[in-house]
Tab-separated table of C-alpha atoms in Angstrom:
chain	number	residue	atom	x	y	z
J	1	UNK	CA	-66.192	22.996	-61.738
J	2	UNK	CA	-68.194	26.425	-61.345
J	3	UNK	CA	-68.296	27.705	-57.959
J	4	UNK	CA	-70.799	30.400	-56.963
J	5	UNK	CA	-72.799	32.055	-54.068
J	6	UNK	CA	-76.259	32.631	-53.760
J	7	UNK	CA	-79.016	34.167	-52.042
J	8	UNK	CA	-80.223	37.378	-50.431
J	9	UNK	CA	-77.379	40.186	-50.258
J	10	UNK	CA	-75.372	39.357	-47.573
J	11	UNK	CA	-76.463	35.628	-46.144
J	12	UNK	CA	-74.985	33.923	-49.467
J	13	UNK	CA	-74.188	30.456	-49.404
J	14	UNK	CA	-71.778	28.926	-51.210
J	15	UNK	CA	-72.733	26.306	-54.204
J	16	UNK	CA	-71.781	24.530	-57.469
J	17	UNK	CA	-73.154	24.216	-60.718
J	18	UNK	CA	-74.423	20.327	-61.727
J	19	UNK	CA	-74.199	19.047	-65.244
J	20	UNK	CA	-78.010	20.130	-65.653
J	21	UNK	CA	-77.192	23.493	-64.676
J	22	UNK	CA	-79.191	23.594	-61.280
J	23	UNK	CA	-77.350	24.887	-58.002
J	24	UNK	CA	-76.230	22.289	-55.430
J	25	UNK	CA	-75.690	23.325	-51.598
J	26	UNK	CA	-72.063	22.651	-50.563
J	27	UNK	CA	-72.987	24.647	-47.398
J	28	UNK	CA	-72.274	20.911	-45.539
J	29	UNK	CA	-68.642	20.759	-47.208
J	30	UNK	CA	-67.256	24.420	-46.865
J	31	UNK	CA	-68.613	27.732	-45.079
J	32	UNK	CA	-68.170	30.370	-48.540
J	33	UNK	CA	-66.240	30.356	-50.997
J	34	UNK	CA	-62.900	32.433	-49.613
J	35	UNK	CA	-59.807	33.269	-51.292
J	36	UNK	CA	-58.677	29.979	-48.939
J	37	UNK	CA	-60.844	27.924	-50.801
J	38	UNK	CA	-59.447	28.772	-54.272
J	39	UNK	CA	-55.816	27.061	-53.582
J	40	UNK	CA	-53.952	23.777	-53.361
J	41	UNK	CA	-55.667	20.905	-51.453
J	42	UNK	CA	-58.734	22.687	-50.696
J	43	UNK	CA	-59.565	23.384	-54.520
J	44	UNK	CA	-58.718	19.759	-55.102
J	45	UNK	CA	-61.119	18.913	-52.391
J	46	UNK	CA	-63.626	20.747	-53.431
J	47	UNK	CA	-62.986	19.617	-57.463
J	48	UNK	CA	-63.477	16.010	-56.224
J	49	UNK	CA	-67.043	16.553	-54.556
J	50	UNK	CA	-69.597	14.696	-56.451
J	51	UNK	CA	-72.796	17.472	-57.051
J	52	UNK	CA	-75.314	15.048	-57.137
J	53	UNK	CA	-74.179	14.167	-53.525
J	54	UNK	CA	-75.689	17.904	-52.173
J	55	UNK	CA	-78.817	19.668	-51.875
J	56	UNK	CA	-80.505	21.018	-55.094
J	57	UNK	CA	-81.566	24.618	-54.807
J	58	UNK	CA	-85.269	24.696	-55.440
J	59	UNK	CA	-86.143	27.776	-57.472
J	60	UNK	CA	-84.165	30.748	-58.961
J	61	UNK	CA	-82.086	32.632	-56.184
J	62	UNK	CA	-80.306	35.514	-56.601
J	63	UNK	CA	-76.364	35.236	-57.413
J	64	UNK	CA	-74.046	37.147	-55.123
J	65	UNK	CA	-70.583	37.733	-56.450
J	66	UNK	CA	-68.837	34.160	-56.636
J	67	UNK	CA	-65.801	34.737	-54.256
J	68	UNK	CA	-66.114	36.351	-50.756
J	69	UNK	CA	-62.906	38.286	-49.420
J	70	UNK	CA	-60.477	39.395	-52.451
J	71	UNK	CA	-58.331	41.906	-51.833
J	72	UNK	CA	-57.318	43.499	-54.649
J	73	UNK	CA	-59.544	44.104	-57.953
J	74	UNK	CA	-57.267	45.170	-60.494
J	75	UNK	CA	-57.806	46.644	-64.399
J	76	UNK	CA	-55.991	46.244	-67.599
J	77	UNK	CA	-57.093	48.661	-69.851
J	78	UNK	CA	-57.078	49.228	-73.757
J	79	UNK	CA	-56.070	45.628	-74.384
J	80	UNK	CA	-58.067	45.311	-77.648
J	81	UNK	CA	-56.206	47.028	-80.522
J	82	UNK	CA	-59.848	47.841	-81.807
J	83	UNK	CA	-60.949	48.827	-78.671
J	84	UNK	CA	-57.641	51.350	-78.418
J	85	UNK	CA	-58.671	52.581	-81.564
J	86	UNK	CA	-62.501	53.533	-80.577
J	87	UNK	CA	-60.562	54.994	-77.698
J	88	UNK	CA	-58.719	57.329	-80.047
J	89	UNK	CA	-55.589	55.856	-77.795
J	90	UNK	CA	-52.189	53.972	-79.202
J	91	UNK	CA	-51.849	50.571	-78.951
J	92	UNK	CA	-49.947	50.214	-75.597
J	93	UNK	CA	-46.611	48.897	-75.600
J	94	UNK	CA	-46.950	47.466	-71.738
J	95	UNK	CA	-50.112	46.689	-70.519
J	96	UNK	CA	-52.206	49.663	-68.927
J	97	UNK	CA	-53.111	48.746	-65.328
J	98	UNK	CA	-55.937	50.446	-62.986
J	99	UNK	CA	-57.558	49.367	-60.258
J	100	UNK	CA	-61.393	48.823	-59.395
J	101	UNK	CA	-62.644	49.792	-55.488
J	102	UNK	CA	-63.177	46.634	-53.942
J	103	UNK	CA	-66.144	48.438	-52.621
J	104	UNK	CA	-67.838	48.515	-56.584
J	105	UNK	CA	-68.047	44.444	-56.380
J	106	UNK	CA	-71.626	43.456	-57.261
J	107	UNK	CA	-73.997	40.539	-58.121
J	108	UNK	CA	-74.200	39.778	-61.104
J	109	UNK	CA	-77.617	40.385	-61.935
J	110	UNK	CA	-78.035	42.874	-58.961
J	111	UNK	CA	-78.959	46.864	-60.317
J	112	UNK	CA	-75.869	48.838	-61.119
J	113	UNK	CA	-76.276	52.631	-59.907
J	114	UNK	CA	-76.277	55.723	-61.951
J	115	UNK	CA	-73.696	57.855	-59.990
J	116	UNK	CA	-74.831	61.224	-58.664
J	117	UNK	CA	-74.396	63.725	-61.567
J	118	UNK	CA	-73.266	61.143	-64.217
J	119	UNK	CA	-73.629	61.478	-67.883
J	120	UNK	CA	-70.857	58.876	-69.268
J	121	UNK	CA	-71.318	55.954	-67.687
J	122	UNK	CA	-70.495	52.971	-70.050
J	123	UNK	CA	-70.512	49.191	-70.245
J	124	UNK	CA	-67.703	46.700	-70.975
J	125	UNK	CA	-67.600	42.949	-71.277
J	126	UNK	CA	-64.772	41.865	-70.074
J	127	UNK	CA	-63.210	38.289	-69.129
J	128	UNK	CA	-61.704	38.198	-65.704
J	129	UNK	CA	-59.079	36.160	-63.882
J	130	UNK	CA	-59.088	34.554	-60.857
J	131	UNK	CA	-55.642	34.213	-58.686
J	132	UNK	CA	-55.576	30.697	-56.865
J	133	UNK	CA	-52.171	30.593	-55.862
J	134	UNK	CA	-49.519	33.829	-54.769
J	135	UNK	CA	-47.158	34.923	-57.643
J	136	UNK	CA	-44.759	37.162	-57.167
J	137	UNK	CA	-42.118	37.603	-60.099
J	138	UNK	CA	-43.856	34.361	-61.963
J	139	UNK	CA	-42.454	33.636	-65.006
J	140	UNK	CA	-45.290	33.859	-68.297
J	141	UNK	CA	-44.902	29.958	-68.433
J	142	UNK	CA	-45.439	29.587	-65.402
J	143	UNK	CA	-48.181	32.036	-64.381
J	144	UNK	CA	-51.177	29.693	-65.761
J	145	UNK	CA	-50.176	28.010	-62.602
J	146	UNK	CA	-51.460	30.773	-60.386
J	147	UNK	CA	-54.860	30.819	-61.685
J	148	UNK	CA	-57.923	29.279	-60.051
J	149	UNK	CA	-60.395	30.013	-62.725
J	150	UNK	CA	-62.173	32.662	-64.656
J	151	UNK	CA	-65.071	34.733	-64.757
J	152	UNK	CA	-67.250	36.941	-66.140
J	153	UNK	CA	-67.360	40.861	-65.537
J	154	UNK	CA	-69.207	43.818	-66.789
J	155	UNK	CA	-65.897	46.742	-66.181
J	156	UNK	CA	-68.453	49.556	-65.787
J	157	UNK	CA	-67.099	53.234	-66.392
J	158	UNK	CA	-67.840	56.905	-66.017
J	159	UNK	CA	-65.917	57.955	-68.911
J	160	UNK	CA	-66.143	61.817	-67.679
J	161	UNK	CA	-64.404	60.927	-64.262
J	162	UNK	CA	-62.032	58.175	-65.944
J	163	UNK	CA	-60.626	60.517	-68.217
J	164	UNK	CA	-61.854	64.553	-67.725
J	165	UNK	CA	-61.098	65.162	-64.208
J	166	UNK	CA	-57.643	65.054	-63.608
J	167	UNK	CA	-54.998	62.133	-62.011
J	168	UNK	CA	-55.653	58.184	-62.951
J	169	UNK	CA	-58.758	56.438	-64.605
J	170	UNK	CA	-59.341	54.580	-61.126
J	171	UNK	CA	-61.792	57.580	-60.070
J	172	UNK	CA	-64.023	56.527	-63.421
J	173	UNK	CA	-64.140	52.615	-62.587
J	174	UNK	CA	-64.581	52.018	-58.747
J	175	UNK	CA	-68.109	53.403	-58.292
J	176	UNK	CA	-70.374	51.796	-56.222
J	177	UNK	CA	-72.234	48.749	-57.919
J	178	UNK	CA	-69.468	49.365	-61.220
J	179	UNK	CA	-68.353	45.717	-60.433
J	180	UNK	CA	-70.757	42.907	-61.231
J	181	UNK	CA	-68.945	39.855	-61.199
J	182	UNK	CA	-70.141	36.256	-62.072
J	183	UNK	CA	-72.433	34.082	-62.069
J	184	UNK	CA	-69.725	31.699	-60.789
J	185	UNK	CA	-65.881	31.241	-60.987
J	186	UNK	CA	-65.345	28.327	-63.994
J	187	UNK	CA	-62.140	26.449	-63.095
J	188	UNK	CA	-59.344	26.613	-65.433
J	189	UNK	CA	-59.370	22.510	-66.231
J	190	UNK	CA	-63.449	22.825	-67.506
J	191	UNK	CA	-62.292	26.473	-69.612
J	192	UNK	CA	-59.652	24.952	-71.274
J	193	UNK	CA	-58.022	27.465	-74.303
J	194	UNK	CA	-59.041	30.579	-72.726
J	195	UNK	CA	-57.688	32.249	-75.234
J	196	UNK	CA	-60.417	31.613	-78.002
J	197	UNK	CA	-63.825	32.379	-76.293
J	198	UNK	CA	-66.517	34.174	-77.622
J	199	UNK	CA	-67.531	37.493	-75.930
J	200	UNK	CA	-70.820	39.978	-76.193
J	201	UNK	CA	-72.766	42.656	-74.582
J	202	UNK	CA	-76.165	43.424	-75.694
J	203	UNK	CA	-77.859	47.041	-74.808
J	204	UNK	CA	-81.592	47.078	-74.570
J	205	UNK	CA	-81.616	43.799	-76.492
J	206	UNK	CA	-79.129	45.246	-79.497
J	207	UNK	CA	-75.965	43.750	-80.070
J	208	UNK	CA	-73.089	46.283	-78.855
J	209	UNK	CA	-70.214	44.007	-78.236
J	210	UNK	CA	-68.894	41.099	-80.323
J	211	UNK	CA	-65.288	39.588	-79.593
J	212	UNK	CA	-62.836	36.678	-78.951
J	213	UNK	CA	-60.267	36.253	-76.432
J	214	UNK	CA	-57.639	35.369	-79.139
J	215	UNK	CA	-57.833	39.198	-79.835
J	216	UNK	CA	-56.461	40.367	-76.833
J	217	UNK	CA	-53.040	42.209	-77.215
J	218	UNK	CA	-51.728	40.884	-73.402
J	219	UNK	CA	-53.075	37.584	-72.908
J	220	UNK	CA	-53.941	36.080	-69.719
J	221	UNK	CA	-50.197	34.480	-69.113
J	222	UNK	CA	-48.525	37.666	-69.564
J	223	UNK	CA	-51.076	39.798	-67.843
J	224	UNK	CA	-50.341	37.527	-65.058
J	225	UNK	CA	-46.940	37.449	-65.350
J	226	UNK	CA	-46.614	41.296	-65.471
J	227	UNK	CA	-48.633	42.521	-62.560
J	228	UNK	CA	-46.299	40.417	-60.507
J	229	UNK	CA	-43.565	42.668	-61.302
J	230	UNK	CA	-45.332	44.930	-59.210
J	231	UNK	CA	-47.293	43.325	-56.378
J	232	UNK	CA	-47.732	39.751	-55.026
J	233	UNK	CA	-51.023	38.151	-56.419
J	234	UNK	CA	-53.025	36.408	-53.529
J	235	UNK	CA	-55.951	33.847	-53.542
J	236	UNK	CA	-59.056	35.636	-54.513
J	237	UNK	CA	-57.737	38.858	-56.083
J	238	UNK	CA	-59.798	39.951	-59.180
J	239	UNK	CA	-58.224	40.757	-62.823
J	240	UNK	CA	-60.155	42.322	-65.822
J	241	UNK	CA	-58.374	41.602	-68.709
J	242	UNK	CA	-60.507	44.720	-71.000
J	243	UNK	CA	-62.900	44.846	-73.580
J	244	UNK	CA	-63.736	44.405	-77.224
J	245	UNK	CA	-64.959	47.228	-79.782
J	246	UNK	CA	-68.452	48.517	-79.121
J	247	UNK	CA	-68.804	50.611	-75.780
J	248	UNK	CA	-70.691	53.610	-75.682
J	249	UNK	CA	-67.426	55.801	-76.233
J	250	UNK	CA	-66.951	54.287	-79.021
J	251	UNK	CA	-70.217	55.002	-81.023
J	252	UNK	CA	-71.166	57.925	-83.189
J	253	UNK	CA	-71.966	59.941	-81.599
J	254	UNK	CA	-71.009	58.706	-78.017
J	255	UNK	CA	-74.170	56.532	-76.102
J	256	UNK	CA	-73.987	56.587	-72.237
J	257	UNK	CA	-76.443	54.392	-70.196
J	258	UNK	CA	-79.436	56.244	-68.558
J	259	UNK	CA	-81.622	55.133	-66.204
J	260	UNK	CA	-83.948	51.974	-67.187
J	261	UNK	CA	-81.693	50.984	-69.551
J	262	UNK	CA	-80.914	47.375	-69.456
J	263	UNK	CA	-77.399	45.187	-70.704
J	264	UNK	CA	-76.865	41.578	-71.146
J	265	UNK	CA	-73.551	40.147	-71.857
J	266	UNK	CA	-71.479	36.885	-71.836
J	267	UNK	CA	-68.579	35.119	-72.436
J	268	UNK	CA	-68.504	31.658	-74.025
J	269	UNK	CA	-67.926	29.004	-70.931
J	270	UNK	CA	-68.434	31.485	-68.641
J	271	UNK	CA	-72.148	31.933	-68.060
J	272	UNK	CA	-74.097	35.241	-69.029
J	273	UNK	CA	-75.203	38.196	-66.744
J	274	UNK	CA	-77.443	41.217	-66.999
J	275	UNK	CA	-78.076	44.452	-65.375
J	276	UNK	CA	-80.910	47.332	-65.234
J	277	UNK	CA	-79.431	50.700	-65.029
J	278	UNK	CA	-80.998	53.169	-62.051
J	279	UNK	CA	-80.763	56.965	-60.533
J	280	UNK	CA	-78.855	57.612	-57.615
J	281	UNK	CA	-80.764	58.048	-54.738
J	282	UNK	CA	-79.316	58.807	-51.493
């Protein structure tokens, strides 16, 4: 199933994908999609609604990012050893964990903002997790359990403030708008192996990013599994699982996004996205 939200910033409804691909109301079966909504019997409920039962969306709304209410948005970084090596960074031994401002969360397609002074700010196609079900101290066979889906996510950065100014890389990742997330959540039964999907980002209509998910040095299980050593997991929390060679820091010489500049970028099952890059205005 692919559960999303649409319309105007704001007033988004909640809806599903049909097998055509056209958005069906489920405003009549659930308020929004809520962390509450991702778990258990409701899931269940809402995997057994047929779409062709609900109201088709007539036109081509706006998406709004496909879960309302997570709590946490959390980062694992350099978890490509290509990507690492772009970096100039080792391969990490654990996985590298940072977190993203719940605050940055965006549409998908919505305009992702320049900050204020910014000359590194980068792109990153990344696949991202959603939690279903708590886990705390959750075994790696087990932790598949906990998930309610994935999603797509561009991880934007501001290289300069991730990794010139001093303390963690969080200040260079939770900008406002540095979060687009979507279309829609894709649950785990309809993604199947997501360990062998097909990843891109494309920069002005070039092809930046090319990647699988069977490349990843901490799959989705263990990345899982790990962060709840450290904190419980709820319903609705948010995990970007990195990136693939090709960002800006990685070219020669570096390329950082300016304004006008547009990306698109997908993930095989997932759906696609796209951005346009603008000033900061107050």
């Amino acid at each position: 199933m692919k559960l999303l939200r649409y319309g105007p910033k704001g007033q988004e409804k909640p809806g599903t994908l049909d097998a055509e691909g056209r958005i069906r109301d489920l405003s009549g079966v659930i308020a929004d999609i809520t962390p509450d909504q991702l778990h258990g019997p409701a899931l269940d409920a809402l995997k057994a609604v047929d779409p062709t039962t609900l109201p088709l969306v007539e036109g081509q709304p706006r998406y709004g990012v496909p879960v309302k209410g997570s709590r946490k948005f959390i980062a694992i970084g350099l978890n490509f050893a290509d990507h690492a090596a772009e970096s100039n960074l080792p391969i990490p031994a654990e996985p590298v964990l940072f977190t993203k401002a719940i605050t940055c969360l965006n549409g998908p397609n919505d305009d992702v903002v320049i900050p204020r002074g910014s000359e590194k700010t980068d792109w990153e196609v990344e696949l991202g997790i959603v939690i279903g079900k708590p886990a705390s101290y959750v075994s790696k066979a087990e932790a598949l359990d906990h998930v309610a889906g994935y999603v797509l996510i561009n991880d934007v950065s501001e290289r300069a403030y991730q990794t010139e100014r001093g303390g963690t890389w969080d200040k260079g990742k939770g900008c406002d708008t540095f979060g687009p997330v979507g279309p829609w959540i894709v649950t785990t039964d309809e993604v199947g192996d997501v360990q062998n999907l097909d990843m891109w980002l494309d920069l002005n209509g070039k092809r930046m990013q090319t990647g699988n998910t069977r490349t990843m040095i901490f799959g989705v299980a263990e990345i899982v599994s790990y962060l709840s050593e450290f904190m419980t997991l709820e319903p609705g929390d948010l995990i970007t699982t990195g990136t693939p060679p090709g960002v800006g820091l990685g070219q020669k010489p570096p390329l950082y996004l300016k304004p006008g500049d547009t990306v698109r970028l997908g993930i095989q099952k997932l759906g696609e996205q796209g951005q346009t890059f603008v000033e900061w205005t107050q």
